[in-house]
CSV table of C-alpha atoms in Angstrom, one decimal:
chain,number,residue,atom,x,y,z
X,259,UNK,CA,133.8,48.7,-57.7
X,260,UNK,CA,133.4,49.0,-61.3
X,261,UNK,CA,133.7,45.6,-62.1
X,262,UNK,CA,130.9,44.3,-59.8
X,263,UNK,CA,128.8,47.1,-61.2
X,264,UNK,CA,130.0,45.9,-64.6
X,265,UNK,CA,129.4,42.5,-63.4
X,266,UNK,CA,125.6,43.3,-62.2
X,267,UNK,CA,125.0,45.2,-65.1
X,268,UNK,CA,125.5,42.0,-67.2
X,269,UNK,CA,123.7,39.6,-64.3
X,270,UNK,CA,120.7,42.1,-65.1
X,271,UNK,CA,119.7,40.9,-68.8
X,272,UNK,CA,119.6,37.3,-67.6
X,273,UNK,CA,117.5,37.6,-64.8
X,274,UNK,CA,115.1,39.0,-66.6
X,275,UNK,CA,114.7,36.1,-69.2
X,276,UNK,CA,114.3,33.8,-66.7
X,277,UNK,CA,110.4,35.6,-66.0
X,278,UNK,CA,110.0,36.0,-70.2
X,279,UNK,CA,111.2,32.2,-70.4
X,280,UNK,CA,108.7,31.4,-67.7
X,281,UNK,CA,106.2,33.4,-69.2
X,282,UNK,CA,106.7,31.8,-72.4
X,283,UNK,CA,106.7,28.0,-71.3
X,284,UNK,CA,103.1,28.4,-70.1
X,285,UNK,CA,101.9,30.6,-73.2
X,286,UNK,CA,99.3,28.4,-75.0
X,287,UNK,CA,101.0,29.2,-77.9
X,288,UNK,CA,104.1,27.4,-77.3
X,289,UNK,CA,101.6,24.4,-77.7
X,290,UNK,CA,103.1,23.1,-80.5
X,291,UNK,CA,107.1,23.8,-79.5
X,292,UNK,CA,105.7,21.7,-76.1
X,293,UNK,CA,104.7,18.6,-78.6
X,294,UNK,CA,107.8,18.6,-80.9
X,295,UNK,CA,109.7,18.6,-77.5
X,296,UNK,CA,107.8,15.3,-76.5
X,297,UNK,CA,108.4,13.4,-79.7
X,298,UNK,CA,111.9,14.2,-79.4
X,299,UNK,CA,112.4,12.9,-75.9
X,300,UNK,CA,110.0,9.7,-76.8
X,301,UNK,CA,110.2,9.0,-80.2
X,302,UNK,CA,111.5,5.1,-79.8
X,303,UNK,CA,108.9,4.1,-77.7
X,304,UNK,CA,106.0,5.9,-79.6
X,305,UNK,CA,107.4,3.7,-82.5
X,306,UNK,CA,107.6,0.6,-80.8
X,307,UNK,CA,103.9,1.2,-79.4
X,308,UNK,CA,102.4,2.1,-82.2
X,309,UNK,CA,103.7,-0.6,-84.7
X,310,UNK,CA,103.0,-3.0,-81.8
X,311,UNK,CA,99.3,-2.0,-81.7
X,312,UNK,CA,99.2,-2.3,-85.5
X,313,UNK,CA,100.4,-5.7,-86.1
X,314,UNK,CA,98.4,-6.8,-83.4
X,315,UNK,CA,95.1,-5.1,-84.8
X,316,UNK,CA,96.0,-6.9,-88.2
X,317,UNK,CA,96.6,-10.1,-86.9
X,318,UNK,CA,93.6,-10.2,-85.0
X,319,UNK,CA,91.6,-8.6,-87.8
X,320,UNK,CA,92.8,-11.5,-90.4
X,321,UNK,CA,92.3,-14.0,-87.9
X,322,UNK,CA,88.5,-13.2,-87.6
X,323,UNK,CA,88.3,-13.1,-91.5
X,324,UNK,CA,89.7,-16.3,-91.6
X,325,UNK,CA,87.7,-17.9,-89.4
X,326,UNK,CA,84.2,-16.3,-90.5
X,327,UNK,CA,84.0,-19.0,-93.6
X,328,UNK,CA,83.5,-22.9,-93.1
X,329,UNK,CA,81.4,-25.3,-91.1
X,330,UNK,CA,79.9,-24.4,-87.6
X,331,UNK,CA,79.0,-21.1,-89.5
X,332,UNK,CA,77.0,-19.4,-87.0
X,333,UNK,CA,79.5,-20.6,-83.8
X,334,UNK,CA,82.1,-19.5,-86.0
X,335,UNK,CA,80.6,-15.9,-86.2
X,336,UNK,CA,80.5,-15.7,-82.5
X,337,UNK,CA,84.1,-15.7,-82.4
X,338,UNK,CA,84.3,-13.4,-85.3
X,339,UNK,CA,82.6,-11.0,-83.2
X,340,UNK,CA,84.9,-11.8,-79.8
X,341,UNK,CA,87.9,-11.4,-82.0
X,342,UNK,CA,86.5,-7.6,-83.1
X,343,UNK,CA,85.9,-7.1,-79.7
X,344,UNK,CA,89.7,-7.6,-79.1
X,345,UNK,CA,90.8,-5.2,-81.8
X,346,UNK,CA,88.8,-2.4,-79.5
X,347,UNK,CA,90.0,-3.5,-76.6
X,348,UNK,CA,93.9,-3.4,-78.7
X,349,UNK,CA,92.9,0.3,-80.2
X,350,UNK,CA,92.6,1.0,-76.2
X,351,UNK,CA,95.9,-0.3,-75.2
X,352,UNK,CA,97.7,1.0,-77.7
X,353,UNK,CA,96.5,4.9,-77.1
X,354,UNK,CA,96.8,4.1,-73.3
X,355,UNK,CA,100.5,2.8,-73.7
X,356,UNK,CA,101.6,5.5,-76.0
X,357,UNK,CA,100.3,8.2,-74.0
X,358,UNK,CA,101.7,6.8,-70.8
X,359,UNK,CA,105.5,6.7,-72.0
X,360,UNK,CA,105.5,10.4,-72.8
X,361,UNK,CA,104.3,11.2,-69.1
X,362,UNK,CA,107.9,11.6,-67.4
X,363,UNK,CA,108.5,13.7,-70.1
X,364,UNK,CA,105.7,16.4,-69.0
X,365,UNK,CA,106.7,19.1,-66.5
X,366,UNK,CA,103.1,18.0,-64.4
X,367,UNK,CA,104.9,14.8,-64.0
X,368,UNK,CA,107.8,16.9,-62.8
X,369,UNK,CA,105.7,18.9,-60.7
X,370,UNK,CA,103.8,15.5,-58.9
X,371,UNK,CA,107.2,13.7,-58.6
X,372,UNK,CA,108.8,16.8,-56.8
X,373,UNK,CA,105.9,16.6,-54.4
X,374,UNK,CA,106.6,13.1,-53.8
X,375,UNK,CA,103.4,11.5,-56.0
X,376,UNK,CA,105.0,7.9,-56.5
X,377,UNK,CA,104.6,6.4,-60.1
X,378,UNK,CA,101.5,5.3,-61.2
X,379,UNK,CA,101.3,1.6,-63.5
X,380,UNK,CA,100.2,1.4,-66.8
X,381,UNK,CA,97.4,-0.8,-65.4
X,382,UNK,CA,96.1,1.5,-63.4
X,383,UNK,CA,96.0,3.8,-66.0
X,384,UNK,CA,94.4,1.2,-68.3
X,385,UNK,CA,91.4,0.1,-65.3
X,386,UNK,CA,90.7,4.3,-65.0
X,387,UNK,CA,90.6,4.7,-69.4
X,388,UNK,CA,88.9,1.6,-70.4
X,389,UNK,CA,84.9,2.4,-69.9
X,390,UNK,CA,85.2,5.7,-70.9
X,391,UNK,CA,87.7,5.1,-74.0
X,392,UNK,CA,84.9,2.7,-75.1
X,393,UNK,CA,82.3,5.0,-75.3
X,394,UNK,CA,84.2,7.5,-77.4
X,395,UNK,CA,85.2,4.6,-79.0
X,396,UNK,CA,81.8,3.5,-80.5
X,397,UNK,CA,79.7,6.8,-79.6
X,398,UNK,CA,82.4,9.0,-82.3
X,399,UNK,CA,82.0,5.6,-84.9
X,400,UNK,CA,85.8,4.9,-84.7
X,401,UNK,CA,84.6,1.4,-84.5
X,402,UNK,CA,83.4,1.9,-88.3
X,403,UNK,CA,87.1,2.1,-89.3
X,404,UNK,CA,88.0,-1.7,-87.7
X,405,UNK,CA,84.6,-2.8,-89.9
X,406,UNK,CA,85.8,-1.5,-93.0
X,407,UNK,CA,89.8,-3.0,-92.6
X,408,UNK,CA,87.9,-6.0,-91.7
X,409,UNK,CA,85.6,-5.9,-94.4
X,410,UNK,CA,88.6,-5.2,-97.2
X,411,UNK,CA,90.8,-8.3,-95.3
X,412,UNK,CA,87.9,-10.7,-96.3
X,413,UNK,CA,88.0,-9.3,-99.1
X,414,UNK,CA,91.3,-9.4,-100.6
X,415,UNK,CA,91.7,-13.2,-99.1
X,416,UNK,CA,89.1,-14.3,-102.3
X,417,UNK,CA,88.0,-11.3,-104.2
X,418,UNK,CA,86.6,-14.4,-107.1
X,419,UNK,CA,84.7,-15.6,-104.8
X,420,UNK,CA,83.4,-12.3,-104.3
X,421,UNK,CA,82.8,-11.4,-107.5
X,422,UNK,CA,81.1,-14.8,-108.9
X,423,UNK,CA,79.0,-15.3,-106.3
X,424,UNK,CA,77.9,-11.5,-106.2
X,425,UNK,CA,77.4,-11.9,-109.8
X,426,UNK,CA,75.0,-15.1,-110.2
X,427,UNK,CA,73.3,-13.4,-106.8
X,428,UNK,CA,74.5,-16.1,-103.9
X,429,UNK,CA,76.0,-15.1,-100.4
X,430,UNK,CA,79.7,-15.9,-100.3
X,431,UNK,CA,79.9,-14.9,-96.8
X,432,UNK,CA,82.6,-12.9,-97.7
X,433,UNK,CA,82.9,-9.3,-96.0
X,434,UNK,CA,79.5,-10.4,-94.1
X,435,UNK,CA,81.3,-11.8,-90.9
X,436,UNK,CA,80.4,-8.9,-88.7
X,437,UNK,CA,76.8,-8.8,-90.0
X,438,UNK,CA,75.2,-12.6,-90.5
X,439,UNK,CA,75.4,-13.3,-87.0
X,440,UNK,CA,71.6,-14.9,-86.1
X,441,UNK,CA,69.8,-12.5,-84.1
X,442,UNK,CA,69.1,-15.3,-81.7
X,443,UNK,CA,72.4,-16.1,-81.3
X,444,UNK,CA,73.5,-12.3,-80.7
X,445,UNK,CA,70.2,-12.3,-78.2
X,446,UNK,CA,72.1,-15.2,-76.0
X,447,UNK,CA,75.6,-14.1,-76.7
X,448,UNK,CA,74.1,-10.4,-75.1
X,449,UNK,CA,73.0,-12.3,-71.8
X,450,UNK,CA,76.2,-13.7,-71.0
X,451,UNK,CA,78.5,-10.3,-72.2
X,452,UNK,CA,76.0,-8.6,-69.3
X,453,UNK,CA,76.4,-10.6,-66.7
X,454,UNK,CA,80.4,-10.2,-67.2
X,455,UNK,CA,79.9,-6.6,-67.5
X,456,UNK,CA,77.6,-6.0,-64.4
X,457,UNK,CA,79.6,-8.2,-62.6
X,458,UNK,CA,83.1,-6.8,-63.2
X,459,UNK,CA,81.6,-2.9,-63.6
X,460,UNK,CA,80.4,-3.2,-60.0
X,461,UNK,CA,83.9,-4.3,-58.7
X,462,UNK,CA,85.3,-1.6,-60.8
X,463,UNK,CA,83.4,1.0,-59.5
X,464,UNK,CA,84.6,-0.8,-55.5
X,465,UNK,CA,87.7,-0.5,-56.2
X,466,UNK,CA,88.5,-4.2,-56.2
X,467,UNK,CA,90.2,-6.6,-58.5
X,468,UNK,CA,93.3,-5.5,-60.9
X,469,UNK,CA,91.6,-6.2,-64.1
X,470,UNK,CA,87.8,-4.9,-63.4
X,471,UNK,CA,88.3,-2.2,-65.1
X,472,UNK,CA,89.5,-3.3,-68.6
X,473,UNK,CA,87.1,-6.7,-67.9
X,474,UNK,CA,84.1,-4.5,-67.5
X,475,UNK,CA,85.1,-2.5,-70.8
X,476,UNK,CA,85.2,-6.1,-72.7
X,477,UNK,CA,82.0,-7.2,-71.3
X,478,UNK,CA,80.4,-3.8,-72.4
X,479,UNK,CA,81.5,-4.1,-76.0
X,480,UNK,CA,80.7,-7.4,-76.5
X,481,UNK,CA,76.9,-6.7,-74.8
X,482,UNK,CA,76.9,-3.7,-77.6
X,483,UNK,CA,78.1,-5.0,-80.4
X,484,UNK,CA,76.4,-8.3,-80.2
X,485,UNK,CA,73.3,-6.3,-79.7
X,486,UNK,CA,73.7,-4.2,-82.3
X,487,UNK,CA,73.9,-7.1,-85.0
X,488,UNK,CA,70.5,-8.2,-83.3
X,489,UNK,CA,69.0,-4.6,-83.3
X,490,UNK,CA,70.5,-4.8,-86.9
X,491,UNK,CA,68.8,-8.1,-88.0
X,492,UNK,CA,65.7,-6.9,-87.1
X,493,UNK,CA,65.3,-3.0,-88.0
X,494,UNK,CA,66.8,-4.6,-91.6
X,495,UNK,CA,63.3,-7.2,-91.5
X,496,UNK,CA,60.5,-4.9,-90.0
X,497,UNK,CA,61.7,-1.7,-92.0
X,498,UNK,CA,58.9,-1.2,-94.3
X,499,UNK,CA,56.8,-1.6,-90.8
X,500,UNK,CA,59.2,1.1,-88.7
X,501,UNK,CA,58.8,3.7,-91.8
X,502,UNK,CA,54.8,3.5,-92.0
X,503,UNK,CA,54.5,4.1,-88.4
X,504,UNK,CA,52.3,6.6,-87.5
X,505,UNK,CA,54.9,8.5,-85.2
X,506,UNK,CA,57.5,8.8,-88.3
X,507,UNK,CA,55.0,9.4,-90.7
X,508,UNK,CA,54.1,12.3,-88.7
X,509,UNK,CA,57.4,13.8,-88.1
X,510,UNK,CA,58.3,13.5,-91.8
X,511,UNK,CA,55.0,15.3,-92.6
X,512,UNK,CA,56.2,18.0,-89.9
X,513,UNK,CA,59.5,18.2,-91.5
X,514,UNK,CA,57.9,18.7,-95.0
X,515,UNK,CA,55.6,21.4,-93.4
X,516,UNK,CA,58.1,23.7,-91.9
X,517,UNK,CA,59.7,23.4,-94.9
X,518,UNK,CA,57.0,24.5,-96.7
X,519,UNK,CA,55.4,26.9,-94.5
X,520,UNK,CA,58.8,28.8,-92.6
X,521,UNK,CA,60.9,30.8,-95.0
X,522,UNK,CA,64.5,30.0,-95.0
X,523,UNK,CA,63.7,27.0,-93.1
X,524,UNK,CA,65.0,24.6,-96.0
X,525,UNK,CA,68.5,26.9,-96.6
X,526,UNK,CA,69.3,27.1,-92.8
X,527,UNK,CA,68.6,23.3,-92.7
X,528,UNK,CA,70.4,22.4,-95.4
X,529,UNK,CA,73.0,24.5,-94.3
X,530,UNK,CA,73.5,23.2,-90.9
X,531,UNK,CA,73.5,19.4,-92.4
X,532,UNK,CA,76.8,20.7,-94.2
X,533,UNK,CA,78.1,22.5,-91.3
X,534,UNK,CA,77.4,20.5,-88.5
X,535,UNK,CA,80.1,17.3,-90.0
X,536,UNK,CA,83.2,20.0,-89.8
X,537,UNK,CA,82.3,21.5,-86.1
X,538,UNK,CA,82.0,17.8,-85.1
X,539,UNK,CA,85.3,16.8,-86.8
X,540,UNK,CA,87.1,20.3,-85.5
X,541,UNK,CA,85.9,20.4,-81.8
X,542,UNK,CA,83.7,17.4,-80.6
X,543,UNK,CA,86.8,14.8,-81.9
X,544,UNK,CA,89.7,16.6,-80.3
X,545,UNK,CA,87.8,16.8,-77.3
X,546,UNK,CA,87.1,13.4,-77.0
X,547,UNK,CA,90.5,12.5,-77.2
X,548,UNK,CA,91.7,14.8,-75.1
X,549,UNK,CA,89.8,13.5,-72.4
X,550,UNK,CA,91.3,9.8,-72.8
X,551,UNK,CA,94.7,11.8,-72.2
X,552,UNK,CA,93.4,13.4,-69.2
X,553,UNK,CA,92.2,10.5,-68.4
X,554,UNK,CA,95.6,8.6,-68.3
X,555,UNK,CA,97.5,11.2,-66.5
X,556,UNK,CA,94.9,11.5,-63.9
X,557,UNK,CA,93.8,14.5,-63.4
X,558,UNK,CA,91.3,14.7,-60.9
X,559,UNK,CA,89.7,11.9,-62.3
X,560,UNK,CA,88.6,9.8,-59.6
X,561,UNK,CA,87.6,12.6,-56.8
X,562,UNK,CA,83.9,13.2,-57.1
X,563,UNK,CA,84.0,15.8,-54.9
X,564,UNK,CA,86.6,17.5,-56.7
X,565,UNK,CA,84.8,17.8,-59.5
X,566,UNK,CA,81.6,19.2,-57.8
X,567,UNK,CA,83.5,21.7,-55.6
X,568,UNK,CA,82.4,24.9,-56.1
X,569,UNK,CA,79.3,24.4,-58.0
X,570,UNK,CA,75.2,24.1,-57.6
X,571,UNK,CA,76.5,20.3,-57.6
X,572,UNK,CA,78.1,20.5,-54.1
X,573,UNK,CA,75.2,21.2,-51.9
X,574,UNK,CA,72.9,18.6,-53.7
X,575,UNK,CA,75.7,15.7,-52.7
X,576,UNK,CA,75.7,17.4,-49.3
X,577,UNK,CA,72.5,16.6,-49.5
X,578,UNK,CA,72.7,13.0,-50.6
X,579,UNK,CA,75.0,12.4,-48.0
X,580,UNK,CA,72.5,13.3,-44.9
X,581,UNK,CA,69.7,10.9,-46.8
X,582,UNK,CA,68.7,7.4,-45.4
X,583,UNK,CA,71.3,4.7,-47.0
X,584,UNK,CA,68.6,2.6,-48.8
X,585,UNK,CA,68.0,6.0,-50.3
X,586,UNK,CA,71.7,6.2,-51.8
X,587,UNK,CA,71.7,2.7,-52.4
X,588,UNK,CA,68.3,3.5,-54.5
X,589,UNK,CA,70.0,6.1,-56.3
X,590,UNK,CA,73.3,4.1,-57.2
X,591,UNK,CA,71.9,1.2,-58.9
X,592,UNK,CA,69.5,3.5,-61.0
X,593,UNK,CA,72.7,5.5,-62.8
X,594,UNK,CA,74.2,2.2,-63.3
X,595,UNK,CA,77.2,3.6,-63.3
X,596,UNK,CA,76.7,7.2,-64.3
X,597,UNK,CA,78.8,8.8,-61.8
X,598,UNK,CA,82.0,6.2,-62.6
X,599,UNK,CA,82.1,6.7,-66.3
X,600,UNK,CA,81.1,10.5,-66.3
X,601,UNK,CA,82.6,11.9,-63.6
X,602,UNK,CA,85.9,11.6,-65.0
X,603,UNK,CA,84.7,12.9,-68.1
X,604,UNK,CA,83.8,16.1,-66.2
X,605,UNK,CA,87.0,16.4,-64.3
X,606,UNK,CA,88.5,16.4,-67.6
X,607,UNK,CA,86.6,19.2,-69.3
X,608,UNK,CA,86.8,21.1,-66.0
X,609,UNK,CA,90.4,21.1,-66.5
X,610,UNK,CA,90.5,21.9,-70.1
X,611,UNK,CA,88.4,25.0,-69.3
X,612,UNK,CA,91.1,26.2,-66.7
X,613,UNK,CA,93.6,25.9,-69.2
X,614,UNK,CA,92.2,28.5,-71.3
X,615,UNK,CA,90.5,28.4,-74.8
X,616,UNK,CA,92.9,29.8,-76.5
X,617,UNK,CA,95.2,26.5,-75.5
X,618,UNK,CA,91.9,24.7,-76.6
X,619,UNK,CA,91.8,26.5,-79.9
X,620,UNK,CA,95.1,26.0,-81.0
X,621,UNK,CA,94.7,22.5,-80.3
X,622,UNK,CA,92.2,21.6,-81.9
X,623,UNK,CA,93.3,23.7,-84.7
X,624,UNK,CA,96.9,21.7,-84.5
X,625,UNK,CA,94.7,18.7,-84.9
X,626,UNK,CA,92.8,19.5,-87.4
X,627,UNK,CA,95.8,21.0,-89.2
X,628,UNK,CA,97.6,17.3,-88.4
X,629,UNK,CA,95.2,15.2,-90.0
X,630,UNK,CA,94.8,17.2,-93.2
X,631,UNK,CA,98.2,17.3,-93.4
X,632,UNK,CA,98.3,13.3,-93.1
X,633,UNK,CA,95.7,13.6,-96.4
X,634,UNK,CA,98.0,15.5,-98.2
X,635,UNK,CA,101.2,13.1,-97.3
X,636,UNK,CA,99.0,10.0,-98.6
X,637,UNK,CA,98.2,11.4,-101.9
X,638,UNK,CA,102.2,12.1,-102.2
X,639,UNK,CA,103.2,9.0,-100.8
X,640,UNK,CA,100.9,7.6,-103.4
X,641,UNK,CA,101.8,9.5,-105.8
X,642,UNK,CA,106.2,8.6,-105.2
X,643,UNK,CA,105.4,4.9,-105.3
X,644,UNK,CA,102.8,5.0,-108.3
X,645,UNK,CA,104.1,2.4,-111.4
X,646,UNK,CA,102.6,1.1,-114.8
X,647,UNK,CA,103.3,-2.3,-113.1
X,648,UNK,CA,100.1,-3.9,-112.2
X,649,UNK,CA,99.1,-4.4,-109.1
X,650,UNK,CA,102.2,-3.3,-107.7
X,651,UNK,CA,100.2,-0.8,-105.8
X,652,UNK,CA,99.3,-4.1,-103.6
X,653,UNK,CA,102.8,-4.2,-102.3
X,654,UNK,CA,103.4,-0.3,-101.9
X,655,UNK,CA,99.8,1.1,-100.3
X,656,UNK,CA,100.6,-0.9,-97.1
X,657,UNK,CA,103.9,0.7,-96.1
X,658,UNK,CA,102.9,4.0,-96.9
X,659,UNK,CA,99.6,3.7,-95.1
X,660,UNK,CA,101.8,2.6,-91.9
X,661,UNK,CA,104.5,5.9,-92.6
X,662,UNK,CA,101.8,8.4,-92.6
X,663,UNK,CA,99.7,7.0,-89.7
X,664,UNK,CA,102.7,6.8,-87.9
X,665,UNK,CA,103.9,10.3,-88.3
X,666,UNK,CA,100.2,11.5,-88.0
X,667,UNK,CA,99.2,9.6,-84.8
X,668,UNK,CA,102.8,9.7,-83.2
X,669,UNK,CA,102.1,13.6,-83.1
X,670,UNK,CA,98.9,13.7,-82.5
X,671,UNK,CA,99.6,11.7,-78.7
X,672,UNK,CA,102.1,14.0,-78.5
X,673,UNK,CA,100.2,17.2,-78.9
X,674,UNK,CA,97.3,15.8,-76.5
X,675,UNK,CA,100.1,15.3,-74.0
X,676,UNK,CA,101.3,18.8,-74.5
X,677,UNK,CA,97.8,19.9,-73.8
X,678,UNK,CA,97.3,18.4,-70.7
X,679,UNK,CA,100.9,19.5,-69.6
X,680,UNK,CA,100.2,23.1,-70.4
X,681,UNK,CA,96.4,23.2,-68.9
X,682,UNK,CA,97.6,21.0,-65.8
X,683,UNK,CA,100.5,23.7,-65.0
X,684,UNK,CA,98.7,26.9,-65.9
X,685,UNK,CA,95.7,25.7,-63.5
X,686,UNK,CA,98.1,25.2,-60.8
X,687,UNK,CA,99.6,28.5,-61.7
X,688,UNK,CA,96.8,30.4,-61.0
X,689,UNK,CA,95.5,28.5,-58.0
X,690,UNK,CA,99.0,29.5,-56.7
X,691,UNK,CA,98.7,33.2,-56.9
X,692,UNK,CA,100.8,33.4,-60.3
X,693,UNK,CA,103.4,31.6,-57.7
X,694,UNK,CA,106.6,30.0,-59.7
X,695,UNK,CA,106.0,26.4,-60.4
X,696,UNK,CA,108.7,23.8,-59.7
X,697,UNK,CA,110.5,21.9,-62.6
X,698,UNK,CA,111.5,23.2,-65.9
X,699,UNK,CA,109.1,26.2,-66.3
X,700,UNK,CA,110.3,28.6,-63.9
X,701,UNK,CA,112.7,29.4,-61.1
X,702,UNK,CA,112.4,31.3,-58.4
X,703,UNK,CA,113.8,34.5,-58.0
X,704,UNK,CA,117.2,34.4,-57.3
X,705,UNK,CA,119.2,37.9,-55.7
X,706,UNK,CA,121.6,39.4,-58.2
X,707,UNK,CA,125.3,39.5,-57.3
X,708,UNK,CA,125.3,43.0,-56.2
X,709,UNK,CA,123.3,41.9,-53.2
């Protein structure tokens, strides 16, 4: 008898970690623990990914450069600007794939497999990403990155030709690929990137064809930034006009007047214009891309309904419903699309709510964190392979560019998918009662030997 007491006695301690392990696991603060975990488990193909986005990106990148100088100039620069399109459209692919190998290492892919949820193809994950990957994409000016690589390609190809023709006041052409597209061209270029877009946006949002989605997302890029060279071309020739208006005359007058006539309107102004950069670089960033992750896993992201239920939101689509059909059909083609691009985006930010903002906190403090940290491990990889040579610095700055990006954006997918994991689980948590969740997290109560 002693010895089954004895026994019991030491059965005791270990059934009570198996709660504080539990109870740890879904802690928002074993966020980061959750990420390293990831990288370690998916580290190869994150690599492989990654560097497979990259040299893709730069070979498309000096590709365009290349072709932006020589005869059939302005046919040439419609190319130039197809190619760009392509390094978005890579920038996409490459996030997509590299948050998609780290799913089966997330305990909500545990979770959905247990319950019999049958593996989901990268391309679908890619068609249910794409439109709303490019609208981060160019809304948060990631794009502005891809100009300036492609702007310092050009460059470096003839920087005397640069130079010289700079100097005696000629256009070389050089760096000026994305930008000395005709506006007429750009105008015709537009018509055709809609009809692709309206065309395979529509299927998308039917449900039909394998490739709508991603071919939507390359029509819609192409429409914007062809029209933003032409919106360029001519704000850059009637801008004299645009300031003298009588509309921005006026606002600038208001501006100087509450200035003026408020006190502490000028300091609170000013102060905000500093401000407002870091809260957009600290929150409104690692939201965005935490979205795309919730995007790829699928959370909720195609149920309307789902996203409605239990808000003001439900009764007004109860409403729709019971409306005549030319009605709905009315209302459809006037949000062009609203409800298929946004919809996920609120399923997404419905589920990072659930998950807590203290999990939201810590990750966007993790990711703030992360990319300083890449800063710092620039400057010292700089710094390591500095040299009196000359020009050396040609042959070093590329590899160490690639090493910190890679570390930096290799734990940054890992920490969105960590995120997700612990929001997805923790939701189903509590919709469960607190119940144990199945996989890795917890176990259910077991009896201890002395019963």
């Amino acid at each position: 008898m002693r010895q089954v007491s004895g026994t019991s006695a030491l059965a005791a301690p270990r059934q009570d970690a198996a709660p504080r392990r539990a109870s740890w696991a879904l802690s928002p603060y074993a966020l980061p623990l959750n990420a390293l975990r990831i990288l370690a488990k998916c580290a190869l193909p994150l690599i492989f990914w990654f560097s497979a986005g990259r040299l893709v990106r730069w070979a498309l990148l000096l590709l365009a450069a290349t072709i932006s100088h020589g005869s059939w100039y302005q046919a040439r620069l419609v190319v130039v600007m197809f190619l760009f399109t392509l390094v978005v459209m890579t920038s996409l692919a490459t996030t997509v794939g590299m948050l998609y190998v780290v799913r089966e290492a997330l305990l909500e892919t545990q979770v959905r497999r247990a319950g019999g949820e049958a593996k989901e193809s990268l391309l679908n994950a890619l068609n249910r990403t794409a439109l709303v990957f490019a609208g981060i994409y160019t809304t948060w000016g990631f794009v502005a990155e891809d100009a300036r690589e492609f702007s310092g390609i050009d460059m470096m190809r003839q920087p005397d030709r640069y130079v010289l023709d700079a100097g005696s006041g000629n256009d070389s052409g050089v760096m000026r690929g994305l930008i000395n597209l005709d506006p007429k061209v750009s105008l015709a270029t537009m018509a055709v990137a809609y009809v692709v877009k309206w065309y395979f946006g529509r299927r998308h949002e039917a449900g039909e064809g394998r490739f709508s989605g991603m071919l939507a997302t390359l029509g819609e890029l192409t429409f914007a930034f062809y029209g933003l060279n032409a919106i360029a071309a001519a704000v850059g020739a009637r801008s004299d006009w645009i300031g003298h208006r009588s509309a921005v005359a006026a606002w600038h007058d208001l501006a100087a007047g509450a200035e003026d006539g408020i006190p502490g309107w000028k300091q609170v102004s000013e102060w905000l214009g500093d401000v407002w950069p870091h809260v957009i670089d600290a929150l409104a960033i690692p939201l965005a891309w935490l979205t795309v992750g919730i995007l790829v896993y699928g959370a909720y992201a195609e149920d309307t309904q789902t996203t409605i239920r239990g808000t003001r939101l439900e009764q007004a689509a109860v409403h729709l419903e019971r409306t005549h059909n030319w009605t709905r059909l009315a209302l459809a083609k006037l949000s062009a699309g609203w409800t298929s691009r946004w919809i996920p985006l609120l399923n997404s930010l419905r589920l990072t709510v659930r998950g807590g903002a203290p999990l939201f906190g810590l990750f966007a403090l993790c990711y703030v964190g992360l990319h300083i940290g890449g800063d710092y491990l620039l400057r010292a990889g700089r710094y390591l392979t500095a040299s009196e040579e000359p020009y050396q610095w040609l042959a070093t700055g590329e590899p160490v560019v690639y090493v910190v990006d890679l570390v930096v954006t290799l734990v940054t997918m890992c920490l969105i998918a960590a995120t997700f994991d612990l929001a997805a689980t923790r939701a189903r948590v509590r919709a469960n009662g607190g119940a144990a969740v199945t996989g890795e997290i917890a176990e259910p109560d077991r009896p201890s030997p002395s019963e």
